[in-house]
Short mmCIF file of C-alpha atoms in Angstrom, two decimals:
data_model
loop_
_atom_site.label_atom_id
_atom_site.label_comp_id
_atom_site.label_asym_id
_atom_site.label_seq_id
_atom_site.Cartn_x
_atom_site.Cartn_y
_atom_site.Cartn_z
CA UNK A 35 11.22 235.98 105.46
CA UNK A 36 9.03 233.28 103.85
CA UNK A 37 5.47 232.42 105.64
CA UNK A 38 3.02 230.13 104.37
CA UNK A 39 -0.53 231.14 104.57
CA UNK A 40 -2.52 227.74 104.42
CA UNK A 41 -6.11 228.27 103.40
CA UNK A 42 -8.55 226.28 105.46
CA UNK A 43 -12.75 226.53 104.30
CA UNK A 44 -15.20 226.21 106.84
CA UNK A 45 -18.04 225.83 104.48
CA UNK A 46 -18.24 224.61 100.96
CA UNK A 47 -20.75 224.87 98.44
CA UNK A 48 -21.97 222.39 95.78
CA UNK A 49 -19.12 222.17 93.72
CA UNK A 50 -16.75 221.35 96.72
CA UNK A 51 -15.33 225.06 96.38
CA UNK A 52 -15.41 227.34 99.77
CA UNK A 53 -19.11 229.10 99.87
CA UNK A 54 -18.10 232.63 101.09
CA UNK A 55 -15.57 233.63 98.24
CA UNK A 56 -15.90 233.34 94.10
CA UNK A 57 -13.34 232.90 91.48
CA UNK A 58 -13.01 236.54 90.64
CA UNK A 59 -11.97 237.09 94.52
CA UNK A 60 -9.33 234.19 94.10
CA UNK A 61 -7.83 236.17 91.22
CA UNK A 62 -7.94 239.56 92.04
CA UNK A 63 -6.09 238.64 95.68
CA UNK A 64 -3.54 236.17 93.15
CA UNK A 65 -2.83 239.33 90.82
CA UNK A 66 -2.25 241.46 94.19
CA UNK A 67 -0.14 239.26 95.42
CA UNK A 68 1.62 238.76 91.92
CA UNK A 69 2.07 242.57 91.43
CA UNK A 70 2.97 242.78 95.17
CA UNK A 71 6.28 241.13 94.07
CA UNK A 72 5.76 238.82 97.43
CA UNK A 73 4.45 235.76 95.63
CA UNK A 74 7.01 232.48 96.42
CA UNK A 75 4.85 229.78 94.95
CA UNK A 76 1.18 228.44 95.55
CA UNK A 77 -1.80 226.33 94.37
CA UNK A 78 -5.36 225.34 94.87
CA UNK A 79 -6.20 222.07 96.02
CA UNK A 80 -8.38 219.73 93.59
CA UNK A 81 -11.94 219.30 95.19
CA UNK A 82 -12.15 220.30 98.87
CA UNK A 83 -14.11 217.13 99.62
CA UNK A 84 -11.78 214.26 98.72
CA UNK A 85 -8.62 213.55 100.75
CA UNK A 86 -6.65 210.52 101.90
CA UNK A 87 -4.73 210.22 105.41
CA UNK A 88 -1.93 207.83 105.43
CA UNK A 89 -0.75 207.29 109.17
CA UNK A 90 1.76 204.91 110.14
CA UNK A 91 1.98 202.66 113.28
CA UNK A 92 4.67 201.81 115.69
CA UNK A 93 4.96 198.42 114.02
CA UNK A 94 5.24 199.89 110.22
CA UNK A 95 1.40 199.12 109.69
CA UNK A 96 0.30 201.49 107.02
CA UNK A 97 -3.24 202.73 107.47
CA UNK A 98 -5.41 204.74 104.92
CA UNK A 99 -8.91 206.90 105.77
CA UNK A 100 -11.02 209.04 103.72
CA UNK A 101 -10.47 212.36 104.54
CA UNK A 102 -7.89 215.01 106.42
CA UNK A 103 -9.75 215.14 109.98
CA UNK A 104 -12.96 212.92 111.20
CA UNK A 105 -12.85 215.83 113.48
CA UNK A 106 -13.30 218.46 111.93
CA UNK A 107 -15.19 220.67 109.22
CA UNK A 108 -12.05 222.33 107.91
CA UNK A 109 -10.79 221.22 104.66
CA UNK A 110 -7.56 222.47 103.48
CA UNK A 111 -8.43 224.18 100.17
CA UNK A 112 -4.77 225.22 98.93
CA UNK A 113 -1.43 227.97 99.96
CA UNK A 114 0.63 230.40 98.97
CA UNK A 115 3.85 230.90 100.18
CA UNK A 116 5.00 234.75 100.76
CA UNK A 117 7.93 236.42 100.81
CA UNK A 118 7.64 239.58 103.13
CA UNK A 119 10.00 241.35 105.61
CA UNK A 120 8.50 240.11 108.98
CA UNK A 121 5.28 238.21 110.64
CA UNK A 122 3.29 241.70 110.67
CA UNK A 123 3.13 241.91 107.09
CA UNK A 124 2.42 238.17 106.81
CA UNK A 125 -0.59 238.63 108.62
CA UNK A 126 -1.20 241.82 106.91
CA UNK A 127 -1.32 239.88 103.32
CA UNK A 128 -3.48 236.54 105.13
CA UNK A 129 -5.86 239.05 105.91
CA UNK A 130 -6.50 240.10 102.58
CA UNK A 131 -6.92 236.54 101.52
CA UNK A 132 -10.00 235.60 100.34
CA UNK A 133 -10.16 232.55 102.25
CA UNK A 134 -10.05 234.58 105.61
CA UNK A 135 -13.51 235.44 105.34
CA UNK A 136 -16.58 233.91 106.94
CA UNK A 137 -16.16 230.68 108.47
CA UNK A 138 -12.70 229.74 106.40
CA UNK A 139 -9.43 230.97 107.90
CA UNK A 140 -5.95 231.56 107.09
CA UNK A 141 -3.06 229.76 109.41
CA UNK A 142 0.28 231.73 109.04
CA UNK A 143 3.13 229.29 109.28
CA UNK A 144 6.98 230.47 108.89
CA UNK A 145 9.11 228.75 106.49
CA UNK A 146 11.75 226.92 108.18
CA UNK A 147 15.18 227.95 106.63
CA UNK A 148 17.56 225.28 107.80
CA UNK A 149 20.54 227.07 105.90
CA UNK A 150 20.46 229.79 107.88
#
């Protein structure tokens, strides 16, 4: 079954990259999920701090804001998307995930498969 794991950073350093995790932690969990044969697609998002919203009102309005969430400290900082025999072993692999640590976290979504 396919799960997305979407990686969410709670705290981001200078550079706009999450604070509690380096590059060499992004690609040793990558190759592990490579080698792992489990690996359906992913990518990193472009500069944690920049997003645009685009909502749409009852009457077709479009409006744009800066950023994901005034709410929130969260940023959405990429995904992968898994493929692995059940939700145990999705949670199993988010755990691993780099992003998981400190104040990020790791939201484990099934795929929908509307041909099944």
């Amino acid at each position: 079954m396919k799960y997305m794991l979407l990686i969410n950073s709670g705290a981001i350093d200078a550079n706009g990259a999450a604070a509690e995790c380096g590059v060499e932690d992004w690609t040793a969990y990558d190759k592990t999920v490579r080698d792992a044969g489990i690996l359906v697609s992913g990518e990193s998002l472009a500069d944690l701090v920049t997003a645009t919203t685009v909502r749409v009102g009852p009457d077709g309005e479009r409006a744009v804001t800066d950023g994901p969430f005034a709410e929130t400290r969260e940023v959405l900082g990429g995904f992968y998307v898994i493929d692995v025999p059940d939700l145990d072993a999705a949670l199993d692999w988010a755990a691993r995930c780099p992003g998981a640590r400190g104040s990020g976290s790791v939201v484990v979504r099934p795929v929908a498969d509307f041909g099944a």
